[in-house]
Every structure is written in structure tokens, then in C-alpha cells.
Coordinates of C-alpha atoms and ligand atoms in Angstrom, one line a residue:
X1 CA 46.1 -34.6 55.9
X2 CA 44.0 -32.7 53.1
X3 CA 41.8 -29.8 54.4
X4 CA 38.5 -30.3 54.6
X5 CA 38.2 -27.6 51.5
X6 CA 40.3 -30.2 49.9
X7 CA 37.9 -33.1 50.6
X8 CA 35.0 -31.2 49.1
X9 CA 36.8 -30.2 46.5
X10 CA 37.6 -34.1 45.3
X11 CA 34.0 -35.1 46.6
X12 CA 32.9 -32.7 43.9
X13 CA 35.0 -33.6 41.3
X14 CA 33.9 -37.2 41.6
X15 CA 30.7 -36.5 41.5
X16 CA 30.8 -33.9 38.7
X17 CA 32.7 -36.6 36.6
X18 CA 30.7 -39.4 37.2
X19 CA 27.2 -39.2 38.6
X20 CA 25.1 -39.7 35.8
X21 CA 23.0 -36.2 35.4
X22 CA 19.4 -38.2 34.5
X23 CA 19.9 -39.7 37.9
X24 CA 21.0 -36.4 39.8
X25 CA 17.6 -35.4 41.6
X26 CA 18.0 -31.3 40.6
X27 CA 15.8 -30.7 44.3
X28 CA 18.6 -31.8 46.2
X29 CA 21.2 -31.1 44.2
X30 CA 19.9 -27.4 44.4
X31 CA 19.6 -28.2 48.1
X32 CA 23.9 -28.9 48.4
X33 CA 24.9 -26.3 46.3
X34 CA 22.3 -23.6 48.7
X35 CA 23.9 -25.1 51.8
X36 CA 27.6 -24.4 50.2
X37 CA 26.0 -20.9 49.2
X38 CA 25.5 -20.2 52.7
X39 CA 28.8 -21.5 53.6
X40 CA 30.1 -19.0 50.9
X41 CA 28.7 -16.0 52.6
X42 CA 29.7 -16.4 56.1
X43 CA 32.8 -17.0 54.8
X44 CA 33.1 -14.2 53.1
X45 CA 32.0 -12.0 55.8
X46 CA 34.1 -13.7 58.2
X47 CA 37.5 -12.3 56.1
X48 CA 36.4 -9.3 55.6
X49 CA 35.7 -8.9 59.1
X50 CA 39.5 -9.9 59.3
X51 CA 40.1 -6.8 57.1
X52 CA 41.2 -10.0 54.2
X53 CA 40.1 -7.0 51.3
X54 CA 42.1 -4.8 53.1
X55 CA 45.6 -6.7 52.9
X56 CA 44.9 -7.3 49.2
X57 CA 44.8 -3.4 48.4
X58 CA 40.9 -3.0 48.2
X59 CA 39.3 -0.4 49.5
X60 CA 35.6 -2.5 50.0
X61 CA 35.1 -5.9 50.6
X62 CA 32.7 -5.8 47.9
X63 CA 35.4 -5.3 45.1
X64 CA 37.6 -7.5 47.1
X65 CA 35.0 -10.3 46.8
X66 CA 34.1 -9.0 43.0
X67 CA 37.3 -9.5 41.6
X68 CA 38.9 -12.5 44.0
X69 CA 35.5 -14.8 43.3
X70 CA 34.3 -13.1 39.6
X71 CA 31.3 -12.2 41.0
X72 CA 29.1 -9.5 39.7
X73 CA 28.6 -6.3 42.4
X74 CA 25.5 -7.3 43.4
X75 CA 25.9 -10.5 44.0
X76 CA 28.9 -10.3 45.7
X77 CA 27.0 -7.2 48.2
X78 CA 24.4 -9.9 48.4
X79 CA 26.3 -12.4 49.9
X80 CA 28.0 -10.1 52.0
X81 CA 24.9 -8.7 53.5
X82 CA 23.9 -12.5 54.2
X83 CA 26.5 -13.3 55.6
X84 CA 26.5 -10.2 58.2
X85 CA 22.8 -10.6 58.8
X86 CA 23.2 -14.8 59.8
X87 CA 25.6 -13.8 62.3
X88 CA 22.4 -12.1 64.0
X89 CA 20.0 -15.0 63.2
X90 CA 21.0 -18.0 64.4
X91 CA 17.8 -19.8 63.5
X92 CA 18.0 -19.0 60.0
X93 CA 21.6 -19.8 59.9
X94 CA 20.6 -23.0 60.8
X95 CA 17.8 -23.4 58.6
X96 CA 20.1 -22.5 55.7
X97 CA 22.8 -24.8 57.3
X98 CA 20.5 -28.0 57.6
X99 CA 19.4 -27.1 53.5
X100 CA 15.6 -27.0 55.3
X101 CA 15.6 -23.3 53.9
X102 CA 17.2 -21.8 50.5
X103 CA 19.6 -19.6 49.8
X104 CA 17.0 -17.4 47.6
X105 CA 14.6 -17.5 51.2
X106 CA 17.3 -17.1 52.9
X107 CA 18.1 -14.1 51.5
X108 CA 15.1 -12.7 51.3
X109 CA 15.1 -12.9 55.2
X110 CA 18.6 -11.4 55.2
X111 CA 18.1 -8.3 53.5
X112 CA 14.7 -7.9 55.0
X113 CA 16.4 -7.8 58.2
X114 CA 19.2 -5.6 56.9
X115 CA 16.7 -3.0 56.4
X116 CA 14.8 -3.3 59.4
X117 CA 18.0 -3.5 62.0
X118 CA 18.4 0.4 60.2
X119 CA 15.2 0.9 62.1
X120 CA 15.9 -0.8 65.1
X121 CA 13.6 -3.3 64.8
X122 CA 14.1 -7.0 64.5
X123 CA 12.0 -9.7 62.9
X124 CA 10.6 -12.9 64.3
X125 CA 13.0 -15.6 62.9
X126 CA 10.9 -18.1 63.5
X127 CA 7.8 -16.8 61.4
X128 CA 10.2 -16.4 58.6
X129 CA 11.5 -19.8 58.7
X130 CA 7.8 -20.4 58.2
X131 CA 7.2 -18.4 55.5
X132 CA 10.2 -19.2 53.7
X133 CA 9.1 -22.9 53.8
X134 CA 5.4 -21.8 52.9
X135 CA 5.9 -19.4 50.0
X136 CA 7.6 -18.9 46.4
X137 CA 10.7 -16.6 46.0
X138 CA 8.4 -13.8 44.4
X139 CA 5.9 -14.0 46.6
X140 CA 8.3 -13.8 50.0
X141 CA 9.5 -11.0 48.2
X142 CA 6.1 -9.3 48.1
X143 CA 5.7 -10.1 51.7
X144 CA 9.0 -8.6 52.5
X145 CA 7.9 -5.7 50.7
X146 CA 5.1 -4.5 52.4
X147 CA 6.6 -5.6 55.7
X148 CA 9.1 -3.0 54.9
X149 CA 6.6 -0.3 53.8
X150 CA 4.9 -0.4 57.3
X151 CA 8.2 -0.6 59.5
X152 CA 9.8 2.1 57.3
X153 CA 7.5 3.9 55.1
X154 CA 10.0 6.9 54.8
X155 CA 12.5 4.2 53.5
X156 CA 10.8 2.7 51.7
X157 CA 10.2 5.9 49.4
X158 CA 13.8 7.0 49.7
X159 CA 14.6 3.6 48.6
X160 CA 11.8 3.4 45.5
X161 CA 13.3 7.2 44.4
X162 CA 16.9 5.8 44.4
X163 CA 15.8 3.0 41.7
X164 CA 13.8 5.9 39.8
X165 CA 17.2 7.0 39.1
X166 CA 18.5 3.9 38.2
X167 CA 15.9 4.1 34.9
X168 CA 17.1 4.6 31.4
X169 CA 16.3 3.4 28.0
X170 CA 18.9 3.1 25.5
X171 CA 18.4 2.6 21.5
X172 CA 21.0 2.2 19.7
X173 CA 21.6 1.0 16.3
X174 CA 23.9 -2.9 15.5
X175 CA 24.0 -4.6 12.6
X176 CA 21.5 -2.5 10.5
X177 CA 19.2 -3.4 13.0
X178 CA 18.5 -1.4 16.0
X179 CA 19.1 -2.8 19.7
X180 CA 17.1 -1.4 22.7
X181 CA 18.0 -1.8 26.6
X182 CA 16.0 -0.3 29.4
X183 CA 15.1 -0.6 32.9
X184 CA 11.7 1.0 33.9
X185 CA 10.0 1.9 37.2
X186 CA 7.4 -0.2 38.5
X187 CA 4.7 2.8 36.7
X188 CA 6.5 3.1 33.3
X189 CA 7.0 -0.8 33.1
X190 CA 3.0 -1.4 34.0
X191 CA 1.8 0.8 31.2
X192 CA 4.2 0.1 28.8
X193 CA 4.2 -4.2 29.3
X194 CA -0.1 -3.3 29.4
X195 CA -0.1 -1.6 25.6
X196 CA 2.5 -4.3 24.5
X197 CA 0.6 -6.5 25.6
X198 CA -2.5 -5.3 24.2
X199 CA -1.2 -5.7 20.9
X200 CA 1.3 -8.6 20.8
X201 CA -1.6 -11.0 20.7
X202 CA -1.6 -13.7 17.6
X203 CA -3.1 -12.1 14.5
X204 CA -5.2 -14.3 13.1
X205 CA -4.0 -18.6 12.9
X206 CA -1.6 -17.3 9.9
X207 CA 0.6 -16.0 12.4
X208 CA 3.8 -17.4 13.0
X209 CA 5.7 -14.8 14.8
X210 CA 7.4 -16.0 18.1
X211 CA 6.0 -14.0 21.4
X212 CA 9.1 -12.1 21.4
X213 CA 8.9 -10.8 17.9
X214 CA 5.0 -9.7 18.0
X215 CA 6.5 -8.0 21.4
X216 CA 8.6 -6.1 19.0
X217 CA 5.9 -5.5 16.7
X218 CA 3.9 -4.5 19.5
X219 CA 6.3 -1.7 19.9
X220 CA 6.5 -0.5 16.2
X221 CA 2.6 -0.1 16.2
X222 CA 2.4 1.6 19.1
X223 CA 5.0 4.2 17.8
X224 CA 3.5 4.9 14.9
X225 CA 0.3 4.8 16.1
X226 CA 1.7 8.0 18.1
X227 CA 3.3 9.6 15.5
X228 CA 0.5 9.0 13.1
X229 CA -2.0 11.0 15.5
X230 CA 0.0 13.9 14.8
X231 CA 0.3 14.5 18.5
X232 CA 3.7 14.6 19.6
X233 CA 5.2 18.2 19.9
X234 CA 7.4 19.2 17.0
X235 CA 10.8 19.8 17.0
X236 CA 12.5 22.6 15.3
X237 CA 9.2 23.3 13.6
X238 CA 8.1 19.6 12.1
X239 CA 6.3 16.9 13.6
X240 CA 8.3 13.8 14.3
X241 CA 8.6 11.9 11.5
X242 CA 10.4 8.9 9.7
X243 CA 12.8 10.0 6.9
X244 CA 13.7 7.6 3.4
X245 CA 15.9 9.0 1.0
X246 CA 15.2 7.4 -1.9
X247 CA 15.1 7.7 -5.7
X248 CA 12.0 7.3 -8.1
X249 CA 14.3 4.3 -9.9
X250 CA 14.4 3.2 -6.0
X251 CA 11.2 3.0 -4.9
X252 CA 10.0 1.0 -8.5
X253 CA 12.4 -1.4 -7.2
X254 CA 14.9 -1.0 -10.9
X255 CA 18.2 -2.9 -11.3
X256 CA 21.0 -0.1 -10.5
X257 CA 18.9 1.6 -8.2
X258 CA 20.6 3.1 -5.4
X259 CA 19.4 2.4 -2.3
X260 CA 17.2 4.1 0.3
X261 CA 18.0 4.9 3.5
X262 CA 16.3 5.4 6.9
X263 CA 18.8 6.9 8.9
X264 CA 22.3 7.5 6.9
X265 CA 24.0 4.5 6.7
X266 CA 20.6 2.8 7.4
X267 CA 19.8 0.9 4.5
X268 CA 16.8 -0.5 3.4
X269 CA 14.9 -3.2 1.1
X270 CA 13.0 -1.4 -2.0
X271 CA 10.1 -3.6 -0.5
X272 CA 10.3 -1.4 2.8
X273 CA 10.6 1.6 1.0
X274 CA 6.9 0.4 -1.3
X275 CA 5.5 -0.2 2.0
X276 CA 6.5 3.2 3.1
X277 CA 5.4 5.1 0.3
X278 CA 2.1 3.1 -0.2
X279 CA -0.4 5.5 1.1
X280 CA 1.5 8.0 -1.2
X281 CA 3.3 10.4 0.5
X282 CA 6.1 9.6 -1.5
X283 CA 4.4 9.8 -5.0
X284 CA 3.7 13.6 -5.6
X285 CA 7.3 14.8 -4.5
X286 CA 8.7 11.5 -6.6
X287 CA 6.6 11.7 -9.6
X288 CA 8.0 15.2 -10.7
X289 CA 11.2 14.5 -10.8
X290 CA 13.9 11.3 -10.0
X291 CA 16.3 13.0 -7.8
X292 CA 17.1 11.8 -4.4
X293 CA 14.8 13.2 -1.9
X294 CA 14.1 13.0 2.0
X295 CA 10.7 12.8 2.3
X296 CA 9.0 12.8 6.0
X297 CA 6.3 10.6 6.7
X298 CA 4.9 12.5 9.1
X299 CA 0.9 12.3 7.6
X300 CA -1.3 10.3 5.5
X301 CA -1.6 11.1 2.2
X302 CA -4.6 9.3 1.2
X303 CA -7.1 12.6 1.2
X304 CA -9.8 13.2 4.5
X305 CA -12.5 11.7 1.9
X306 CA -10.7 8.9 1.1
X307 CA -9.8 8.2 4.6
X308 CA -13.7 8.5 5.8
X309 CA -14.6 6.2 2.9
X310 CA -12.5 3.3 3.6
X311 CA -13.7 3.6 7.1
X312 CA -17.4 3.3 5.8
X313 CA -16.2 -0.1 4.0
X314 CA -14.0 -1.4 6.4
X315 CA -14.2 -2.0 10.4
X316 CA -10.9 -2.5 10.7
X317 CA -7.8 -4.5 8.8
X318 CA -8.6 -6.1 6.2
X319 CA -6.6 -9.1 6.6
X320 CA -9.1 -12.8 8.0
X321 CA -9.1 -13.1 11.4
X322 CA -7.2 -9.8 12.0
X323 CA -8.6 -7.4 14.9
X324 CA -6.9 -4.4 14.4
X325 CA -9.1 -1.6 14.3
X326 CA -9.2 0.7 11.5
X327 CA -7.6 3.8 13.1
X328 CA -4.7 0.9 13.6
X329 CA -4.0 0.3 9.7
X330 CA -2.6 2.2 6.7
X331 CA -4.0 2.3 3.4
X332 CA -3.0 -0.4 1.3
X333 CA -2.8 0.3 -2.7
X334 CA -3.8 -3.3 -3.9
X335 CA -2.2 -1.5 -7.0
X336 CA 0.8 0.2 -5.7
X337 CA 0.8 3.6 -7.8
X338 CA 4.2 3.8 -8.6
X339 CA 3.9 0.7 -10.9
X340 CA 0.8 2.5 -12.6
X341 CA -2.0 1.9 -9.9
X342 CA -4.4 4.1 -9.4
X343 CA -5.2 6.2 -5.7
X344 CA -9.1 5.2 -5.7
X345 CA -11.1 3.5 -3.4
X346 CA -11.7 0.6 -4.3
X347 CA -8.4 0.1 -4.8
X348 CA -7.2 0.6 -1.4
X349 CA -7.5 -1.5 1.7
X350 CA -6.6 -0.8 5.5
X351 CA -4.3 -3.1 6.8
X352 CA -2.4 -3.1 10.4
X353 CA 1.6 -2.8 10.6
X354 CA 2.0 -6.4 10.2
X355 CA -0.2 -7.7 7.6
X356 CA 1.0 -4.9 5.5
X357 CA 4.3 -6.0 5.8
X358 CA 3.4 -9.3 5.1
X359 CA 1.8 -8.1 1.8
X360 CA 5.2 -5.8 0.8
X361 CA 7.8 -7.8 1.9
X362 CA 6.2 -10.7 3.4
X363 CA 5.0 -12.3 -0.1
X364 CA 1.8 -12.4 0.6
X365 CA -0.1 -11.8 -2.6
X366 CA -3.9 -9.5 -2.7
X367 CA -5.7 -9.8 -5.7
X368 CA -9.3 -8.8 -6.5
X369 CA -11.9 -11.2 -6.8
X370 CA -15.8 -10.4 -7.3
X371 CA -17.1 -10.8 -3.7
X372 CA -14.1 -9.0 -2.4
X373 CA -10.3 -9.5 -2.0
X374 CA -8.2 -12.8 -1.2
X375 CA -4.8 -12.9 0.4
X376 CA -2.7 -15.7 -1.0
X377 CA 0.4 -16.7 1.5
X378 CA 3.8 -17.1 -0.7
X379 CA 4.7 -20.4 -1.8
X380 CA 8.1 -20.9 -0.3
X381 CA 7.9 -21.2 3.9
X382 CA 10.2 -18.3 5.0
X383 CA 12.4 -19.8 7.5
X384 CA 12.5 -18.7 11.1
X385 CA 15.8 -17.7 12.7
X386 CA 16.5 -16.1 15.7
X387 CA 20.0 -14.2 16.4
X388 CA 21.4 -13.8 20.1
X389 CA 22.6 -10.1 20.7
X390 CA 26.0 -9.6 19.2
X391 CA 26.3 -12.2 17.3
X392 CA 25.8 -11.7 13.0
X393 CA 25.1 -14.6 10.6
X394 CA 27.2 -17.0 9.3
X395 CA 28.4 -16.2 5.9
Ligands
ZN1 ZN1 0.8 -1.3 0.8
ZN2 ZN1 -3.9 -7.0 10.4

């Protein structure tokens, strides 16, 4: 006689090999595999109650359920607590049972009830069932939230410091490129998802960048837009700053030209580097001589006068349809001085991170006509490709 195990397991693998998946309805499909979810957990809990984990060498269930199922240590505590906390709601076992409830819900309940029992207090199964049929996920969440904050306010806190510590950020650098990871508190997340926001809007109908990239961008501006305000306390003496080590034979872009760096071992184009040097921080300390030289970037260069004019000309980036304020762009040499242009006014136009990227490495052309200037787009299409984490290009 198979086990019953063993009749799921060839139920499923019939229907794995030959339902046909435009026919599946995902609803109830999600349905089974929630029920079996809740299966899972009492299971689970069941044997460990057994002391299963201990017999097997492990000192917690949750490892012993981590490494016997490949499950993650959170999701196998998750199932864990579920599965303790249905013992003591038979309603909601039920519910989850029947597949009239989630697992998600389900869980929401369970941990909700978790925290309470530490109280002493017990929640109305009934209710829940009800809200768990009524609202989203995220939104039982919220309700489990504040029904937490009024049982327990005091663990509530204790519980909000404990994922204060759990915060980091991480920048690292993969690939030539740089690769950041982070988890925020609710504060920190707000304002910095608020100014991302802020300025990872479309730029104009030109724009072609993806969400995720003008997120990225986002980021950029508002970094520079902090070191530019000359704000930021200095360390050992200097204001933070960007560093290029680059060459006069560099920067003109010349065949043979070694070339510049960011960071040791952080190359970049002689594009970037124009870019970099076009408000002409680079040209007095390059112009003397052609050795290699760090230069910081710490300040404009364009002179106080200069910097007032353009705003008397300009509201804010020059680019159509851009609506980056002028205290958000740099000033652009439509000539770029170290190919002979000159540092005057009318020569120079503010433009935001992005267009003036566009114009250096971008392609985008500006050339001077009599009412003004007009920005001609390249006339190849640069191809968009995205790159998962880890992965490099083919060859
Ligand atoms: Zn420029
Ligand atoms: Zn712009």
C-alpha cells in the first residue's frame, strides 16, 4: 500500500507533467499549494516537538528545518511559528485547512498571535478569519501592526530598535562598476525613496532611461548635489571630493593616452574625464604641465561672476523639456577648452547630471545657432541592455 505522502507525491507528478499550464487556474492552484503549506508547518512543528532536530545533531529546529528542507532562516522560523501558533487556533487551522484562508493571512494571524500570547493576551479568531478574507497581505499587515502597538507598545519599540540594528548599507565596487546593498529603517528609507523619487522622474520625452536607471541617476545627483554645496565636513583637512588622475594627452582624448582613473584600478572613458573637467577645474593644474595629476573636484571652477551670469540667462538646464533647476546643473563648455574653447559666457550652458552626460558621452551634439542653442540626438540608437548582478557580458 503507498503512503498517503506517496499518493500526493504521484498526484503531483501527473499533474506537473501533464496539466496544460494555460488551463491551470493560478487562484486555485495557489489555493493547493497554501493548503500543503499549512500541512508543511504543522508538520514541522509536530517533529520538532518529537525532538526530530534533536536526533539529527541540531541544536534548533530552525537549522534542523533550514538544512533538511533548503529553506532560508526565516522562512523556516516562519513556518515553525505557524505551525506552533495553529495548534492554539483551531479556527484558523481550519480556515487554512479548507484553503478558505492563505497561507500569507494565515501567517499574518500566526505571528500576530505569537506576539500577543507574550503578553498574555489572545486574539479573536473569528475576526481574523474575517479580516483575512476582507484585506490584502499588506494591508493585514498594517492592521496587525497597530494591533500590536496598542497590546504592546513597549514591544513594539524593543522590536522596531532590534531592526534599527539590522540597518547597513554596503558599496562596493564589481566589474568596474560599483554595486550597492542596503536595508534602511522605516525613517531613512522614507526620506531617501522621497528625494529619489523627486528626481527620478522622465526628463523631458527624449528620455529613455528605464525607472531603475533614473533611480540610479537619482542617486548620483543627489550626491553631488551634496558635495557641490560644499557642506559636508571635511576630512583630514579637504572637503569630500571626487579624484581623476589623468594626463593632459588624457583628457584631449589622444591615441596612446593613458588612462584616467577614479579610484585606482577605476578606469574611465576620456569622455567621462571631458565631462569631469568641463567646468574647468581640471584646466589650470593641466594646462601647465602634462604630468599625471590627482585633481579633486571638490568646487566649481567657473568664477562667482560667471556663475551669477548664467543664472541671469538661464532658469535652469538647458536641455527642452528638462526641469532641473539651475542650482541642479554644471556648466557646460559648448566649446570644451581643452580642445581650444574659450571659458566665456556665452559659451557656457547649465545642464543637469544627465543631459550633460548625454552631451559628453551620450552623443548628443550642441551647436550654436542665432536664436540660441539646438541639441541634436546621435544618429545611431544606443542599444539598451540590462545586466543581472554577477553576471559580466558575453564576449
Ligand atoms: Zn560639458
Ligand atoms: Zn537636464
Amino acid at each position: 500500500m503507498p503512503s498517503e505522502l506517496e499518493k500526493l507525491t504521484s498526484a503531483v507528478s501527473d499533474f506537473v507533467n501533464q496539466a496544460d499550464q494555460l488551463e491551470v487556474d493560478p487562484k486555485q492552484l495557489r489555493s493547493q499549494i497554501d493548503r500543503l503549506e499549512g500541512m508543511f508547518s504543522r508538520v514541522v512543528r509536530r517533529r520538532s516537538e518529537r525532538g526530530d532536530h534533536l536526533v539529527r545533531g541540531h541544536c534548533s529546529a530552525v537549522s534542523w528545518v533550514m538544512s533538511t528542507c533548503t529553506m532560508s532562516q526565516s522562512s523556516a522560523s516562519d513556518r515553525l511559528c505557524v505551525g506552533k501558533q495553529l495548534e492554539a487556533m483551531p479556527e484558523v487551522a481550519e480556515k487554512l485547512s479548507s484553503g478558505e484562508i492563505g497561507y500569507q493571512s494565515a501567517a499574518v494571524i500566526c505571528h500576530l498571535s505569537h506576539q500577543l500570547g507574550e503578553k498574555g493576551e489572545r486574539l479573536d479568531e473569528a475576526e481574523w478569519i474575517g479580516y483575512a478574507r476582507e484585506f490584502s497581505i499588506k494591508d493585514l499587515n498594517l492592521l496587525s501592526n497597530h494591533t500590536r502597538y496598542v497590546v504592546d507598545p513597549d514591544g513594539f519599540d524593543r522590536e522596531t530598535e532590534e531592526n534599527y540594528a539590522e540597518r547597513f548599507l554596503q558599496i562596493s565596487e564589481m566589474d568596474g562598476m560599483y554595486h550597492l546593498s542596503g536595508v534602511m529603517d522605516p525613517e531613512g528609507g522614507s526620506a531617501l525613496k522621497s528625494a529619489v523619487d523627486a528626481l527620478a522622474k522622465r526628463l523631458g520625452g527624449d528620455d529613455l532611461r528605464t525607472p531603475k536607471q533614473r533611480r540610479a541617476d537619482a542617486l548620483t545627483e543627489l550626491t553631488y548635489h551634496a558635495l557641490e554645496a560644499g557642506t559636508l565636513p571635511k576630512r583630514q583637512g579637504v572637503r569630500p571630493h571626487i579624484t581623476v588622475t589623468t594626463t593632459l594627452e588624457g583628457l584631449k582624448g589622444e591615441v596612446g593616452a593613458a588612462a584616467a582613473e577614479l579610484q585606482p584600478g577605476m578606469v574611465v572613458s576620456s569622455k567621462t574625464v571631458q565631462r569631469l573637467a568641463c567646468d574647468g577645474t581640471l584646466s589650470r593644474v593641466l594646462k601647465a604641465d602634462s604630468v599625471v595629476v590627482d585633481v579633486g573636484r571638490a568646487t566649481r571652477a567657473v568664477s562667482g561672476a560667471q556663475w551669477r551670469g548664467l543664472k541671469a540667462r538661464h532658469r535652469g538646464c538647458a536641455f527642452p523639456g528638462c526641469d532641473r533647476p539651475i542650482n541642479w546643473t554644471q556648466p557646460h563648455h559648448i566649446e570644451f577648452w581643452a580642445h581650444g574653447g574659450p571659458t566665456n559666457l556665452p559659451k557656457l550652458l547649465p545642464l543637469c547630471y544627465y543631459h550633460h552626460r548625454l552631451v559628453h558621452e551620450g552623443g548628443w551634439q550642441v551647436v550654436q545657432i542665432e536664436e540660441g542653442v539646438k541639441f541634436i540626438p546621435p544618429d545611431h540608437e544606443v542599444r539598451r541592455r540590462a545586466r543581472a548582478p554577477g553576471m559580466r557580458w558575453a564576449a
